[in-house]
Amino acid sequence: MLRTKLIDVFPYIIIFNFIIDYIYYLDETNAFISFFRILINSIFILIVLSNHFYYKNNIFFPIYLLILYSLFLIFFSSNIVSSLIEFSKFSTSLLYLPVSFLLINTKEKFKAFINSIYPILGLYILFVIISNMYNTGSTRYSNEDSEVFRVGLGDAKLYTPAFLVGMLPLLIKNNIIKNRRLYTVLGLINLVILILTMRRTAMFIIVFIPVFNYILAGNFKKILQYVVLLFLFLLMTFPLIEKQFNERLAEREYLTEEDYSYEKEGRYLELGLVLSTFYVADNAFNYFFGKEAFNTIGNYGFYDPERPIHRNYRFYTISLDI
């Protein structure tokens, strides 16, 4: 009975995290919001895993081992409290893999889960409306004093609506999503908003998910149809968003400058800085067994001393990042 209730709660946990993202951007200095989020996610994960304690499949043993190893490294950090907080974010993110596997184990549960989280598309539109009505939220990738169109959560953490929009064509095609017309309209509105974010990763997600699926299926004709339909839709809607698009493009004009290069961006530079720190260390062996675990701010020659190393590396360069 409890397992049935847990699968019913799971979609609300996803929506909860999405809402917290928005609230966080209203007040980024409020530590309680982050703590509350970690607490709720940790409690839910512990309940799910304890309820499936005797599950025999060891497919996620490497994840548990990685988390245990990472926890051990925290005790070699100069700031254990800060490292523990970052570790909590890292570990809960990973643990949602076994949680999803344990709870969503039938096609019927998958369909119910998908249909329960798609209201996020409506929530995202609501956040955008509120942001523009009250000039609230973060514009960290734009000039804070500008009057450009706001994209709800701020100019980051947009991957959730991007994934939902990217998956929508496949879910509709396979009769998984209900209320097709409603979510088609919401998906197209979200698509337009995400284009205005000027976030390359969000755009990549939207295109990559269906295209990669059709490549695996060997349906290259469908890829062409998808690209053509997407192009026609953007062509028809561009006159409606041209002003907002140009204003936001101007805020990130460095992307269009002739001397622009991805090699100048922090995400590209930071890996080299981390590797340099590792290789020139007096005792590089210490880095493998723990060096400022999850406490990278100011410790790895990063180009911005006030910013931690980008999270992308935390999942596959643990010995370098810590």
Coordinates of C-alpha atoms in Angstrom, one line a residue:
M1 CA 0.0 0.0 0.0
L2 CA 2.8 2.4 0.9
R3 CA 4.5 1.8 -2.4
T4 CA 1.4 2.8 -4.3
K5 CA 1.3 6.0 -2.2
L6 CA 4.9 6.7 -2.9
I7 CA 4.4 6.6 -6.7
D8 CA 1.5 9.0 -6.2
V9 CA 3.7 11.4 -4.2
F10 CA 6.7 11.3 -6.7
P11 CA 5.2 13.7 -9.3
Y12 CA 4.5 16.2 -6.6
I13 CA 8.2 16.0 -5.5
I14 CA 9.2 16.9 -9.0
I15 CA 6.8 19.8 -9.2
F16 CA 7.9 20.9 -5.7
N17 CA 11.5 21.2 -6.9
F18 CA 10.4 23.1 -9.9
I19 CA 8.5 25.6 -7.8
I20 CA 11.5 25.9 -5.4
D21 CA 13.7 26.9 -8.3
Y22 CA 11.4 29.9 -9.0
I23 CA 11.2 30.9 -5.3
Y24 CA 15.0 30.7 -5.0
Y25 CA 15.3 33.3 -7.7
L26 CA 13.1 35.6 -5.8
D27 CA 15.6 35.6 -2.9
E28 CA 18.9 33.9 -3.7
T29 CA 20.3 34.8 -0.2
N30 CA 17.6 32.8 1.7
A31 CA 19.5 29.7 3.0
F32 CA 16.3 28.3 4.4
I33 CA 14.9 27.6 0.9
S34 CA 17.9 25.5 0.0
F35 CA 17.9 23.6 3.3
F36 CA 14.2 23.0 3.1
R37 CA 14.6 21.5 -0.4
I38 CA 17.4 19.2 0.7
L39 CA 15.4 18.1 3.7
I40 CA 12.3 17.2 1.6
N41 CA 14.2 15.4 -1.1
S42 CA 16.3 13.5 1.4
I43 CA 13.3 12.4 3.4
F44 CA 11.5 11.2 0.3
I45 CA 14.5 9.3 -1.0
L46 CA 15.1 7.6 2.4
I47 CA 11.5 6.5 2.6
V48 CA 11.6 5.0 -0.9
L49 CA 14.9 3.2 -0.4
S50 CA 14.0 1.9 3.0
N51 CA 10.7 0.7 1.7
H52 CA 12.6 -1.3 -1.0
F53 CA 15.4 -2.3 1.4
Y54 CA 15.3 -6.0 0.4
Y55 CA 15.3 -5.3 -3.4
K56 CA 17.8 -7.8 -4.8
N57 CA 18.9 -6.1 -8.0
N58 CA 22.4 -4.6 -7.6
I59 CA 22.3 -2.5 -10.8
F60 CA 22.7 0.7 -8.8
F61 CA 25.5 -0.6 -6.6
P62 CA 28.1 1.6 -8.4
I63 CA 26.0 4.7 -7.5
Y64 CA 25.9 3.8 -3.9
L65 CA 29.6 3.1 -3.9
L66 CA 30.3 6.5 -5.5
I67 CA 28.2 8.3 -2.9
L68 CA 29.9 6.4 0.0
Y69 CA 33.3 7.3 -1.5
S70 CA 32.3 11.0 -1.9
L71 CA 31.0 11.1 1.7
F72 CA 34.3 9.8 3.0
L73 CA 36.2 12.6 1.1
I74 CA 34.2 15.3 2.9
F75 CA 36.2 14.7 6.1
F76 CA 39.4 15.9 4.3
S77 CA 37.8 19.3 3.5
S78 CA 38.7 22.5 5.3
N79 CA 35.0 23.4 5.3
I80 CA 33.1 20.3 6.3
V81 CA 29.7 22.0 6.7
S82 CA 29.8 23.6 3.2
S83 CA 31.0 20.4 1.7
L84 CA 28.3 18.4 3.4
I85 CA 25.6 20.8 1.9
E86 CA 27.1 20.4 -1.6
F87 CA 27.4 16.6 -1.1
S88 CA 23.7 16.5 -0.2
K89 CA 22.8 18.1 -3.5
F90 CA 25.1 15.8 -5.4
S91 CA 23.9 12.6 -3.7
T92 CA 20.2 13.3 -3.8
S93 CA 20.4 14.0 -7.5
L94 CA 22.1 10.6 -8.1
L95 CA 19.8 8.7 -5.8
Y96 CA 16.8 9.8 -7.8
L97 CA 18.0 7.3 -10.4
P98 CA 17.2 4.2 -8.2
V99 CA 14.2 5.9 -6.8
S100 CA 12.7 6.3 -10.3
F101 CA 13.7 2.7 -11.2
L102 CA 12.0 1.4 -8.1
L103 CA 8.8 3.4 -8.3
I104 CA 8.2 3.6 -12.0
N105 CA 8.5 0.0 -13.0
T106 CA 5.5 -0.5 -15.3
K107 CA 4.2 1.2 -18.4
E108 CA 1.0 2.2 -16.6
K109 CA 3.0 3.8 -13.8
F110 CA 5.1 5.6 -16.3
K111 CA 2.1 7.0 -18.2
A112 CA 0.5 8.1 -14.9
F113 CA 3.8 9.8 -13.8
I114 CA 4.3 11.6 -17.1
N115 CA 0.8 13.0 -17.2
S116 CA 1.2 14.1 -13.5
I117 CA 4.3 16.2 -14.2
Y118 CA 3.3 17.9 -17.4
P119 CA 1.3 20.6 -15.7
I120 CA 4.8 22.1 -15.1
L121 CA 4.5 23.5 -18.7
G122 CA 1.5 25.6 -17.4
L123 CA 3.4 26.6 -14.3
Y124 CA 6.3 27.8 -16.3
I125 CA 4.1 30.1 -18.4
L126 CA 2.5 31.4 -15.1
F127 CA 6.0 32.1 -13.7
V128 CA 6.9 34.0 -16.9
I129 CA 3.7 36.1 -16.7
I130 CA 4.4 36.9 -13.0
S131 CA 8.0 37.8 -13.7
N132 CA 7.1 40.3 -16.4
M133 CA 4.1 41.8 -14.6
Y134 CA 6.1 42.5 -11.4
N135 CA 9.7 42.6 -12.8
T136 CA 10.8 39.9 -10.5
G137 CA 13.2 37.0 -10.8
S138 CA 16.8 36.8 -11.9
T139 CA 18.3 38.1 -15.1
R140 CA 21.8 37.0 -14.3
Y141 CA 22.8 36.5 -18.0
S142 CA 21.5 40.0 -18.8
N143 CA 21.9 43.5 -17.6
E144 CA 20.0 43.7 -14.3
D145 CA 18.8 47.2 -15.1
S146 CA 17.5 46.3 -18.5
E147 CA 13.8 46.0 -19.4
V148 CA 14.1 42.9 -21.5
F149 CA 11.5 40.1 -21.6
R150 CA 11.9 38.0 -18.5
V151 CA 11.9 34.2 -18.7
G152 CA 10.4 33.3 -15.4
L153 CA 12.9 31.4 -13.4
G154 CA 15.7 33.6 -14.5
D155 CA 18.1 32.8 -17.3
A156 CA 19.2 29.5 -15.9
K157 CA 17.7 26.2 -14.6
L158 CA 15.4 25.9 -17.6
Y159 CA 16.2 22.3 -18.3
T160 CA 12.9 20.9 -16.9
P161 CA 10.6 22.7 -19.4
A162 CA 13.2 22.0 -22.1
F163 CA 13.1 18.3 -21.5
L164 CA 9.3 18.3 -21.3
V165 CA 9.0 20.2 -24.6
G166 CA 11.6 17.9 -26.3
M167 CA 9.8 14.7 -25.1
L168 CA 6.3 15.9 -26.1
P169 CA 6.4 14.8 -29.8
L170 CA 7.4 11.3 -28.8
L171 CA 4.9 11.1 -26.0
I172 CA 2.1 12.2 -28.3
K173 CA 3.2 9.8 -31.0
N174 CA 3.2 6.8 -28.6
N175 CA -0.2 7.7 -27.0
I176 CA 1.4 8.3 -23.6
I177 CA 0.3 11.9 -23.0
K178 CA -3.3 12.7 -22.4
N179 CA -4.9 16.1 -23.3
R180 CA -2.8 16.2 -26.4
R181 CA -4.3 19.5 -27.7
L182 CA -3.8 21.2 -24.4
Y183 CA -0.2 20.2 -24.0
T184 CA 0.6 20.8 -27.6
V185 CA -0.4 24.4 -27.2
L186 CA 1.4 24.7 -23.9
G187 CA 4.5 23.0 -25.4
L188 CA 4.6 25.5 -28.3
I189 CA 4.2 28.4 -25.9
N190 CA 7.1 27.0 -23.8
L191 CA 9.1 26.5 -27.0
V192 CA 8.8 30.2 -27.9
I193 CA 9.7 31.3 -24.3
L194 CA 12.7 29.0 -24.3
I195 CA 13.9 30.4 -27.6
L196 CA 13.8 33.8 -26.0
T197 CA 16.0 32.6 -23.1
M198 CA 19.0 32.5 -25.6
R199 CA 20.2 29.4 -23.7
R200 CA 22.0 27.1 -26.1
T201 CA 21.7 24.0 -23.8
A202 CA 17.9 24.4 -23.6
M203 CA 17.7 24.6 -27.4
F204 CA 20.0 21.6 -27.8
I205 CA 17.8 19.5 -25.5
I206 CA 14.6 20.3 -27.4
V207 CA 16.1 19.3 -30.7
F208 CA 18.3 16.5 -29.5
I209 CA 15.6 14.3 -27.8
P210 CA 13.3 13.7 -30.7
V211 CA 16.1 13.7 -33.4
F212 CA 18.2 11.2 -31.5
N213 CA 15.1 9.0 -31.0
Y214 CA 14.4 9.0 -34.7
I215 CA 18.1 8.2 -35.4
L216 CA 17.9 5.2 -33.2
A217 CA 14.7 4.1 -34.9
G218 CA 16.3 4.7 -38.3
N219 CA 13.5 7.0 -39.3
F220 CA 15.4 9.7 -41.1
K221 CA 12.3 10.9 -42.9
K222 CA 10.8 11.7 -39.6
I223 CA 13.8 13.8 -38.7
L224 CA 13.4 15.9 -41.9
Q225 CA 9.7 16.3 -41.1
Y226 CA 10.4 17.4 -37.6
V227 CA 13.1 19.9 -38.6
V228 CA 10.8 21.4 -41.4
L229 CA 7.8 21.7 -39.0
L230 CA 10.0 23.3 -36.4
F231 CA 11.4 25.8 -38.9
L232 CA 8.0 26.7 -40.2
F233 CA 6.6 27.2 -36.7
L234 CA 9.5 29.5 -35.8
L235 CA 9.1 31.4 -39.1
M236 CA 5.4 32.0 -38.4
T237 CA 5.9 33.1 -34.8
F238 CA 9.0 35.2 -35.2
P239 CA 7.1 38.4 -36.1
L240 CA 5.3 38.1 -32.8
I241 CA 8.5 37.8 -30.7
E242 CA 10.9 39.8 -32.9
K243 CA 11.1 42.8 -30.5
Q244 CA 11.7 40.6 -27.5
F245 CA 14.1 38.4 -29.4
N246 CA 16.3 41.3 -30.6
E247 CA 16.3 42.9 -27.1
R248 CA 17.5 39.7 -25.4
L249 CA 20.0 39.1 -28.2
A250 CA 21.5 42.5 -27.6
E251 CA 22.0 41.6 -23.9
R252 CA 24.2 38.7 -25.0
E253 CA 25.7 40.4 -28.0
Y254 CA 29.1 38.8 -27.2
L255 CA 27.8 35.6 -28.8
T256 CA 27.5 37.3 -32.2
E257 CA 30.9 39.2 -32.0
E258 CA 33.5 38.2 -34.6
D259 CA 36.2 37.5 -31.9
Y260 CA 33.8 35.3 -29.8
S261 CA 35.1 31.8 -29.1
Y262 CA 33.8 29.1 -26.8
E263 CA 37.5 28.7 -25.7
K264 CA 37.1 32.0 -23.7
E265 CA 34.1 30.8 -21.7
G266 CA 34.4 29.7 -18.1
R267 CA 33.0 26.2 -18.7
Y268 CA 35.8 25.6 -21.2
L269 CA 38.6 27.2 -19.2
E270 CA 37.8 25.7 -15.8
L271 CA 38.7 22.1 -16.7
G272 CA 42.2 23.2 -17.7
L273 CA 42.5 25.1 -14.5
V274 CA 41.4 22.1 -12.5
L275 CA 43.8 19.8 -14.3
S276 CA 46.6 22.3 -13.9
T277 CA 46.0 22.4 -10.1
F278 CA 46.1 18.6 -10.1
Y279 CA 49.3 18.1 -12.1
V280 CA 51.4 20.8 -10.4
A281 CA 50.5 19.8 -6.9
D282 CA 53.4 18.8 -4.6
N283 CA 51.5 15.6 -3.7
A284 CA 48.9 14.9 -6.4
F285 CA 48.1 11.6 -4.6
N286 CA 46.3 13.6 -1.9
Y287 CA 43.8 14.9 -4.5
F288 CA 42.6 11.4 -5.1
F289 CA 41.9 10.7 -1.4
G290 CA 40.4 14.1 -0.7
K291 CA 41.2 17.7 -1.3
E292 CA 38.5 20.2 -0.5
A293 CA 35.6 17.9 -1.3
F294 CA 32.7 19.8 -2.8
N295 CA 34.4 23.0 -1.5
T296 CA 36.0 24.3 -4.7
I297 CA 35.5 28.0 -4.3
G298 CA 38.9 29.7 -4.3
N299 CA 40.8 26.4 -4.1
Y300 CA 41.4 25.4 -7.7
G301 CA 42.6 28.5 -9.6
F302 CA 39.2 29.0 -11.1
Y303 CA 38.8 32.1 -13.2
D304 CA 36.1 33.4 -10.8
P305 CA 37.3 33.0 -7.2
E306 CA 33.7 33.4 -5.9
R307 CA 32.2 30.7 -8.0
P308 CA 32.4 26.9 -7.5
I309 CA 33.6 24.7 -10.3
H310 CA 30.8 23.9 -12.7
R311 CA 28.6 20.9 -11.7
N312 CA 29.2 19.1 -15.0
Y313 CA 32.6 17.9 -13.8
R314 CA 31.4 16.7 -10.5
F315 CA 29.8 13.6 -12.0
Y316 CA 32.9 12.3 -13.8
T317 CA 36.0 14.0 -12.4
I318 CA 35.6 13.4 -8.7
S319 CA 39.3 13.0 -8.0
L320 CA 40.0 16.3 -9.8
D321 CA 37.2 18.3 -8.4
I322 CA 37.8 17.6 -4.7

